[in-house]
PDB file of C-alpha atoms in Angstrom:
ATOM      1  CA  UNK T   1       0.000   0.000   0.000  1.00 50.00           C
ATOM      2  CA  UNK T   2       1.519   3.329  -1.073  1.00 50.00           C
ATOM      3  CA  UNK T   3       1.572   6.135   1.434  1.00 50.00           C
ATOM      4  CA  UNK T   4      -0.739   9.063   0.749  1.00 54.00           C
ATOM      5  CA  UNK T   5       1.448  12.170   0.648  1.00 58.00           C
ATOM      6  CA  UNK T   6      -1.476  14.642   0.563  1.00 54.00           C
ATOM      7  CA  UNK T   7      -1.486  15.223   4.322  1.00 56.00           C
ATOM      8  CA  UNK T   8      -1.171  19.014   4.624  1.00 60.00           C
ATOM      9  CA  UNK T   9      -4.821  19.284   5.705  1.00 58.00           C
ATOM     10  CA  UNK T  10      -4.109  17.144   8.769  1.00 59.00           C
ATOM     11  CA  UNK T  11      -1.119  19.108  10.040  1.00 62.00           C
ATOM     12  CA  UNK T  12      -3.129  22.075  11.279  1.00 61.00           C
ATOM     13  CA  UNK T  13      -6.040  22.263  13.700  1.00 67.00           C
ATOM     14  CA  UNK T  14      -9.285  21.352  11.941  1.00 70.00           C
ATOM     15  CA  UNK T  15     -12.938  21.650  12.850  1.00 77.00           C
ATOM     16  CA  UNK T  16     -14.885  18.407  13.146  1.00 88.00           C
ATOM     17  CA  UNK T  17     -16.351  17.530   9.755  1.00 94.00           C
ATOM     18  CA  UNK T  18     -19.970  16.721   8.954  1.00 96.00           C
ATOM     19  CA  UNK T  19     -19.187  13.172   7.828  1.00 97.00           C
ATOM     20  CA  UNK T  20     -17.354  12.487  11.103  1.00 97.00           C
ATOM     21  CA  UNK T  21     -20.383  13.495  13.164  1.00 97.00           C
ATOM     22  CA  UNK T  22     -22.658  11.378  10.999  1.00 98.00           C
ATOM     23  CA  UNK T  23     -20.272   8.422  11.227  1.00 98.00           C
ATOM     24  CA  UNK T  24     -20.347   8.714  15.014  1.00 98.00           C
ATOM     25  CA  UNK T  25     -24.156   8.737  14.908  1.00 98.00           C
ATOM     26  CA  UNK T  26     -24.127   5.506  12.886  1.00 98.00           C
ATOM     27  CA  UNK T  27     -21.915   3.827  15.470  1.00 98.00           C
ATOM     28  CA  UNK T  28     -24.158   5.047  18.295  1.00 97.00           C
ATOM     29  CA  UNK T  29     -27.233   3.556  16.603  1.00 97.00           C
ATOM     30  CA  UNK T  30     -25.765   0.076  17.051  1.00 96.00           C
ATOM     31  CA  UNK T  31     -23.612   0.647  20.153  1.00 97.00           C
ATOM     32  CA  UNK T  32     -25.282   3.347  22.309  1.00 96.00           C
ATOM     33  CA  UNK T  33     -23.082   2.542  25.326  1.00 94.00           C
ATOM     34  CA  UNK T  34     -20.002   1.218  23.562  1.00 96.00           C
ATOM     35  CA  UNK T  35     -17.276  -0.022  25.891  1.00 95.00           C
ATOM     36  CA  UNK T  36     -15.591  -2.572  23.627  1.00 96.00           C
ATOM     37  CA  UNK T  37     -12.617  -2.553  21.287  1.00 97.00           C
ATOM     38  CA  UNK T  38     -12.569  -0.005  18.466  1.00 98.00           C
ATOM     39  CA  UNK T  39     -10.144   0.505  15.579  1.00 98.00           C
ATOM     40  CA  UNK T  40      -9.888   3.525  13.273  1.00 98.00           C
ATOM     41  CA  UNK T  41      -8.118   2.719   9.985  1.00 98.00           C
ATOM     42  CA  UNK T  42      -6.219   5.670   8.535  1.00 96.00           C
ATOM     43  CA  UNK T  43      -6.701   7.636  11.741  1.00 96.00           C
ATOM     44  CA  UNK T  44      -4.448  10.530  10.575  1.00 94.00           C
ATOM     45  CA  UNK T  45      -4.007  13.007  13.426  1.00 94.00           C
ATOM     46  CA  UNK T  46      -6.721  11.311  15.514  1.00 94.00           C
ATOM     47  CA  UNK T  47      -9.645  13.720  15.051  1.00 94.00           C
ATOM     48  CA  UNK T  48     -12.311  11.020  14.741  1.00 96.00           C
ATOM     49  CA  UNK T  49     -10.837   9.041  17.608  1.00 96.00           C
ATOM     50  CA  UNK T  50     -11.330  12.104  19.814  1.00 95.00           C
ATOM     51  CA  UNK T  51     -15.021  12.034  18.889  1.00 96.00           C
ATOM     52  CA  UNK T  52     -15.220   8.325  19.723  1.00 96.00           C
ATOM     53  CA  UNK T  53     -13.442   8.819  23.053  1.00 96.00           C
ATOM     54  CA  UNK T  54     -15.681  11.722  24.056  1.00 95.00           C
ATOM     55  CA  UNK T  55     -18.808   9.706  23.273  1.00 95.00           C
ATOM     56  CA  UNK T  56     -17.542   6.351  24.562  1.00 96.00           C
ATOM     57  CA  UNK T  57     -15.082   7.031  27.402  1.00 95.00           C
ATOM     58  CA  UNK T  58     -14.902   3.319  28.323  1.00 95.00           C
ATOM     59  CA  UNK T  59     -13.999   2.148  24.828  1.00 96.00           C
ATOM     60  CA  UNK T  60     -10.571   0.668  24.121  1.00 96.00           C
ATOM     61  CA  UNK T  61      -9.439   2.526  21.021  1.00 97.00           C
ATOM     62  CA  UNK T  62      -6.643   1.964  18.528  1.00 98.00           C
ATOM     63  CA  UNK T  63      -5.739   4.113  15.532  1.00 98.00           C
ATOM     64  CA  UNK T  64      -3.483   3.029  12.682  1.00 98.00           C
ATOM     65  CA  UNK T  65      -1.995   5.066   9.847  1.00 96.00           C
ATOM     66  CA  UNK T  66       0.825   4.523   7.389  1.00 94.00           C
ATOM     67  CA  UNK T  67       2.192   8.032   8.021  1.00 93.00           C
ATOM     68  CA  UNK T  68       4.666   8.159  10.916  1.00 95.00           C
ATOM     69  CA  UNK T  69       4.292  11.956  10.931  1.00 94.00           C
ATOM     70  CA  UNK T  70       0.527  11.798  11.425  1.00 94.00           C
ATOM     71  CA  UNK T  71       0.779   9.110  14.109  1.00 96.00           C
ATOM     72  CA  UNK T  72       3.267  11.313  15.958  1.00 95.00           C
ATOM     73  CA  UNK T  73       0.802  14.212  15.749  1.00 94.00           C
ATOM     74  CA  UNK T  74      -2.017  11.976  16.993  1.00 94.00           C
ATOM     75  CA  UNK T  75       0.009  10.918  20.028  1.00 95.00           C
ATOM     76  CA  UNK T  76       1.050  14.496  20.733  1.00 93.00           C
ATOM     77  CA  UNK T  77      -2.494  15.860  20.536  1.00 92.00           C
ATOM     78  CA  UNK T  78      -4.290  13.045  22.340  1.00 93.00           C
ATOM     79  CA  UNK T  79      -6.224  14.243  25.390  1.00 87.00           C
ATOM     80  CA  UNK T  80      -8.651  11.344  25.781  1.00 77.00           C
ATOM     81  CA  UNK T  81      -8.391   8.189  27.839  1.00 79.00           C
ATOM     82  CA  UNK T  82      -6.340   5.120  27.054  1.00 82.00           C
ATOM     83  CA  UNK T  83      -5.640   4.747  23.342  1.00 93.00           C
ATOM     84  CA  UNK T  84      -3.014   3.275  21.030  1.00 96.00           C
ATOM     85  CA  UNK T  85      -1.674   4.886  17.883  1.00 97.00           C
ATOM     86  CA  UNK T  86       0.284   2.573  15.606  1.00 97.00           C
ATOM     87  CA  UNK T  87       2.208   3.172  12.390  1.00 97.00           C
ATOM     88  CA  UNK T  88       0.885   0.326  10.252  1.00 97.00           C
ATOM     89  CA  UNK T  89      -0.190  -0.658   6.764  1.00 96.00           C
ATOM     90  CA  UNK T  90      -3.957  -1.161   6.510  1.00 96.00           C
ATOM     91  CA  UNK T  91      -3.433  -4.582   4.897  1.00 96.00           C
ATOM     92  CA  UNK T  92      -0.591  -5.845   7.055  1.00 95.00           C
ATOM     93  CA  UNK T  93      -1.695  -4.781  10.537  1.00 97.00           C
ATOM     94  CA  UNK T  94      -2.165  -7.750  12.884  1.00 95.00           C
ATOM     95  CA  UNK T  95      -4.655  -7.117  15.729  1.00 96.00           C
ATOM     96  CA  UNK T  96      -4.038  -8.845  19.028  1.00 92.00           C
ATOM     97  CA  UNK T  97      -7.791  -9.450  19.465  1.00 96.00           C
ATOM     98  CA  UNK T  98     -10.889  -8.926  17.307  1.00 98.00           C
ATOM     99  CA  UNK T  99     -12.563  -5.513  17.248  1.00 98.00           C
ATOM    100  CA  UNK T 100     -16.210  -4.743  17.899  1.00 98.00           C
ATOM    101  CA  UNK T 101     -16.144  -1.549  15.827  1.00 98.00           C
ATOM    102  CA  UNK T 102     -13.847  -0.822  12.880  1.00 98.00           C
ATOM    103  CA  UNK T 103     -14.080   2.571  11.168  1.00 98.00           C
ATOM    104  CA  UNK T 104     -12.332   4.288   8.285  1.00 98.00           C
ATOM    105  CA  UNK T 105     -12.834   7.404   6.160  1.00 97.00           C
ATOM    106  CA  UNK T 106     -11.486   7.734   2.628  1.00 94.00           C
ATOM    107  CA  UNK T 107      -9.310   4.687   3.080  1.00 96.00           C
ATOM    108  CA  UNK T 108     -10.930   2.303   0.560  1.00 97.00           C
ATOM    109  CA  UNK T 109     -10.297   4.782  -2.281  1.00 96.00           C
ATOM    110  CA  UNK T 110      -6.548   4.307  -1.902  1.00 94.00           C
ATOM    111  CA  UNK T 111      -6.813   0.777  -3.308  1.00 95.00           C
ATOM    112  CA  UNK T 112      -7.278  -0.281  -6.929  1.00 95.00           C
ATOM    113  CA  UNK T 113      -9.063  -3.483  -5.863  1.00 97.00           C
ATOM    114  CA  UNK T 114     -11.615  -3.193  -3.027  1.00 97.00           C
ATOM    115  CA  UNK T 115     -11.825  -6.872  -2.215  1.00 98.00           C
ATOM    116  CA  UNK T 116      -8.500  -7.583  -0.410  1.00 97.00           C
ATOM    117  CA  UNK T 117      -8.889  -4.630   2.013  1.00 98.00           C
ATOM    118  CA  UNK T 118     -12.546  -5.414   2.673  1.00 98.00           C
ATOM    119  CA  UNK T 119     -11.724  -9.074   3.354  1.00 98.00           C
ATOM    120  CA  UNK T 120      -8.856  -8.052   5.610  1.00 98.00           C
ATOM    121  CA  UNK T 121     -10.801  -5.508   7.657  1.00 98.00           C
ATOM    122  CA  UNK T 122     -13.832  -7.757   8.036  1.00 98.00           C
ATOM    123  CA  UNK T 123     -11.558 -10.519   9.340  1.00 98.00           C
ATOM    124  CA  UNK T 124     -10.693  -8.234  12.251  1.00 98.00           C
ATOM    125  CA  UNK T 125     -14.294  -8.079  13.509  1.00 98.00           C
ATOM    126  CA  UNK T 126     -15.654  -9.929  16.500  1.00 97.00           C
ATOM    127  CA  UNK T 127     -18.728 -12.134  15.981  1.00 96.00           C
ATOM    128  CA  UNK T 128     -21.053  -9.172  16.615  1.00 96.00           C
ATOM    129  CA  UNK T 129     -18.703  -6.511  15.254  1.00 98.00           C
ATOM    130  CA  UNK T 130     -19.430  -3.957  12.548  1.00 98.00           C
ATOM    131  CA  UNK T 131     -17.363  -2.192   9.913  1.00 98.00           C
ATOM    132  CA  UNK T 132     -18.180   1.456   9.134  1.00 98.00           C
ATOM    133  CA  UNK T 133     -16.562   3.125   6.127  1.00 98.00           C
ATOM    134  CA  UNK T 134     -17.027   6.570   4.629  1.00 98.00           C
ATOM    135  CA  UNK T 135     -15.757   7.520   1.212  1.00 97.00           C
ATOM    136  CA  UNK T 136     -16.158   7.760  -2.529  1.00 97.00           C
ATOM    137  CA  UNK T 137     -18.527   5.295  -4.162  1.00 98.00           C
ATOM    138  CA  UNK T 138     -20.282   5.423  -7.512  1.00 97.00           C
ATOM    139  CA  UNK T 139     -24.076   5.147  -7.702  1.00 97.00           C
ATOM    140  CA  UNK T 140     -23.738   4.109 -11.373  1.00 97.00           C
ATOM    141  CA  UNK T 141     -22.519   0.538 -12.079  1.00 97.00           C
ATOM    142  CA  UNK T 142     -19.033   1.736 -12.999  1.00 98.00           C
ATOM    143  CA  UNK T 143     -15.766   1.347 -11.071  1.00 98.00           C
ATOM    144  CA  UNK T 144     -13.122   4.021 -11.569  1.00 96.00           C
ATOM    145  CA  UNK T 145      -9.420   4.024 -10.761  1.00 96.00           C
ATOM    146  CA  UNK T 146      -7.919   7.505 -10.584  1.00 92.00           C
ATOM    147  CA  UNK T 147      -4.298   8.544 -10.304  1.00 93.00           C
ATOM    148  CA  UNK T 148      -3.131  12.122 -10.008  1.00 93.00           C
ATOM    149  CA  UNK T 149       0.034  14.172  -9.663  1.00 94.00           C
ATOM    150  CA  UNK T 150      -0.339  17.316  -7.561  1.00 93.00           C
ATOM    151  CA  UNK T 151       2.117  19.968  -8.745  1.00 94.00           C
ATOM    152  CA  UNK T 152       1.105  22.234  -5.851  1.00 92.00           C
ATOM    153  CA  UNK T 153       2.931  19.864  -3.482  1.00 88.00           C
ATOM    154  CA  UNK T 154       5.534  18.690  -6.027  1.00 88.00           C
ATOM    155  CA  UNK T 155       3.992  15.259  -5.686  1.00 86.00           C
ATOM    156  CA  UNK T 156       4.453  12.085  -7.696  1.00 91.00           C
ATOM    157  CA  UNK T 157       1.750   9.961  -9.275  1.00 93.00           C
ATOM    158  CA  UNK T 158      -0.499   8.528  -6.579  1.00 91.00           C
ATOM    159  CA  UNK T 159      -4.027   7.334  -5.866  1.00 91.00           C
ATOM    160  CA  UNK T 160      -6.651   8.011  -3.262  1.00 91.00           C
ATOM    161  CA  UNK T 161      -9.621   9.092  -5.395  1.00 94.00           C
ATOM    162  CA  UNK T 162     -10.792   5.700  -6.660  1.00 96.00           C
ATOM    163  CA  UNK T 163     -14.559   5.092  -6.570  1.00 97.00           C
ATOM    164  CA  UNK T 164     -15.997   1.591  -6.623  1.00 98.00           C
ATOM    165  CA  UNK T 165     -19.636   1.191  -7.563  1.00 98.00           C
ATOM    166  CA  UNK T 166     -22.345   0.508  -5.025  1.00 98.00           C
ATOM    167  CA  UNK T 167     -23.290  -2.532  -7.110  1.00 98.00           C
ATOM    168  CA  UNK T 168     -19.765  -3.983  -7.117  1.00 98.00           C
ATOM    169  CA  UNK T 169     -19.290  -3.691  -3.370  1.00 98.00           C
ATOM    170  CA  UNK T 170     -22.807  -4.794  -2.462  1.00 98.00           C
ATOM    171  CA  UNK T 171     -22.714  -7.895  -4.660  1.00 98.00           C
ATOM    172  CA  UNK T 172     -19.315  -8.938  -3.345  1.00 98.00           C
ATOM    173  CA  UNK T 173     -20.402  -8.659   0.295  1.00 98.00           C
ATOM    174  CA  UNK T 174     -23.722 -10.445  -0.299  1.00 97.00           C
ATOM    175  CA  UNK T 175     -21.980 -13.366  -2.007  1.00 97.00           C
ATOM    176  CA  UNK T 176     -19.852 -13.851   1.107  1.00 96.00           C
ATOM    177  CA  UNK T 177     -22.731 -13.784   3.549  1.00 97.00           C
ATOM    178  CA  UNK T 178     -22.290 -10.251   4.859  1.00 98.00           C
ATOM    179  CA  UNK T 179     -25.159  -7.886   5.509  1.00 98.00           C
ATOM    180  CA  UNK T 180     -24.539  -4.309   4.476  1.00 98.00           C
ATOM    181  CA  UNK T 181     -26.044  -0.904   3.869  1.00 98.00           C
ATOM    182  CA  UNK T 182     -24.787   1.902   1.623  1.00 98.00           C
ATOM    183  CA  UNK T 183     -26.229   5.299   2.501  1.00 97.00           C
ATOM    184  CA  UNK T 184     -25.682   8.417   0.391  1.00 96.00           C
ATOM    185  CA  UNK T 185     -23.971  11.293   2.207  1.00 96.00           C
ATOM    186  CA  UNK T 186     -25.344  14.743   1.487  1.00 94.00           C
ATOM    187  CA  UNK T 187     -22.976  17.593   2.295  1.00 94.00           C
ATOM    188  CA  UNK T 188     -24.996  20.478   3.749  1.00 92.00           C
ATOM    189  CA  UNK T 189     -22.221  23.072   3.899  1.00 92.00           C
ATOM    190  CA  UNK T 190     -20.461  24.912   1.111  1.00 93.00           C
ATOM    191  CA  UNK T 191     -16.712  24.538   0.808  1.00 94.00           C
ATOM    192  CA  UNK T 192     -14.582  27.237  -0.849  1.00 94.00           C
ATOM    193  CA  UNK T 193     -11.711  26.502  -3.180  1.00 94.00           C
ATOM    194  CA  UNK T 194      -8.376  25.996  -1.455  1.00 93.00           C
ATOM    195  CA  UNK T 195      -4.946  26.976  -2.828  1.00 93.00           C
ATOM    196  CA  UNK T 196      -4.086  23.263  -2.804  1.00 93.00           C
ATOM    197  CA  UNK T 197      -6.166  21.980  -5.761  1.00 94.00           C
ATOM    198  CA  UNK T 198      -6.502  18.450  -4.380  1.00 93.00           C
ATOM    199  CA  UNK T 199      -8.689  19.774  -1.569  1.00 92.00           C
ATOM    200  CA  UNK T 200     -12.441  19.319  -1.969  1.00 93.00           C
ATOM    201  CA  UNK T 201     -14.753  22.245  -2.734  1.00 95.00           C
ATOM    202  CA  UNK T 202     -18.390  22.657  -3.800  1.00 96.00           C
ATOM    203  CA  UNK T 203     -20.038  24.107  -6.885  1.00 95.00           C
ATOM    204  CA  UNK T 204     -23.554  25.544  -6.704  1.00 92.00           C
ATOM    205  CA  UNK T 205     -26.277  24.083  -8.939  1.00 90.00           C
ATOM    206  CA  UNK T 206     -29.242  25.963 -10.372  1.00 91.00           C
ATOM    207  CA  UNK T 207     -31.669  23.883  -8.280  1.00 89.00           C
ATOM    208  CA  UNK T 208     -29.942  24.926  -5.045  1.00 84.00           C
ATOM    209  CA  UNK T 209     -27.910  21.756  -4.673  1.00 85.00           C
ATOM    210  CA  UNK T 210     -24.158  21.368  -4.834  1.00 90.00           C
ATOM    211  CA  UNK T 211     -21.536  19.259  -6.555  1.00 93.00           C
ATOM    212  CA  UNK T 212     -18.497  18.076  -4.628  1.00 95.00           C
ATOM    213  CA  UNK T 213     -15.337  18.316  -6.733  1.00 96.00           C
ATOM    214  CA  UNK T 214     -11.617  19.024  -6.537  1.00 95.00           C
ATOM    215  CA  UNK T 215      -8.854  19.997  -8.929  1.00 95.00           C
ATOM    216  CA  UNK T 216      -9.046  16.672 -10.762  1.00 94.00           C
ATOM    217  CA  UNK T 217     -12.409  17.907 -12.143  1.00 94.00           C
ATOM    218  CA  UNK T 218     -14.042  14.639 -11.043  1.00 92.00           C
ATOM    219  CA  UNK T 219     -17.442  14.778  -9.343  1.00 93.00           C
ATOM    220  CA  UNK T 220     -17.410  12.921  -6.037  1.00 95.00           C
ATOM    221  CA  UNK T 221     -20.279  10.916  -4.578  1.00 96.00           C
ATOM    222  CA  UNK T 222     -19.832   9.902  -0.966  1.00 97.00           C
ATOM    223  CA  UNK T 223     -21.522   7.077   0.909  1.00 98.00           C
ATOM    224  CA  UNK T 224     -21.449   5.430   4.310  1.00 98.00           C
ATOM    225  CA  UNK T 225     -20.878   1.678   4.107  1.00 98.00           C
ATOM    226  CA  UNK T 226     -21.892  -0.442   7.091  1.00 98.00           C
ATOM    227  CA  UNK T 227     -21.128  -4.195   7.142  1.00 98.00           C
ATOM    228  CA  UNK T 228     -22.129  -6.861   9.666  1.00 98.00           C
ATOM    229  CA  UNK T 229     -23.122 -10.510  10.098  1.00 94.00           C
ATOM    230  CA  UNK T 230     -26.602 -11.669  11.113  1.00 80.00           C
TER     231      UNK T 230
END
């Protein structure tokens, strides 16, 4: 798994994002008093783990990220209870015990094949555990693999904007006996353009809606994916 070098947004102090609050609400629907083991894949500087810790102070939380710089920031900024932050590849990490809740935002879009990471992350769940992912998916039955080179950061060719179709992911999970839901995310705030063109912004539509885009000129649809066993 190649490291995502587009991490400038995580170095500063950021407000909690809409999708993070909605992800937390999804977890609370199934685990209103969660005190089990939770894992955040691609935890970056630990912003979502702070939300989890505030809501579930008895939870045993672990965050993993491939970036040693971001893990160092997460450890430095952590003000919650007991938590672990580990520099680890999302496919090679070996949990000591199964997790009851596994979360991740934007992480599936780093891969050009969704099946190995999904299989891997689902293998980390306890018998009653659930996987919650947020990210780019395509409502049309088309899978896209996107690579970009960001000259603003003098970057090299890399991924992170891939979008697998709802149909592809849903069929794969159903064939392996997993229950799932894919729920469309609707951004309710407007985002201005940023000097770094890889950063997301919104375009206004004539009907009052918005399109979510970035400097790749690719429209982004975002969904929440929840996976569990009966």
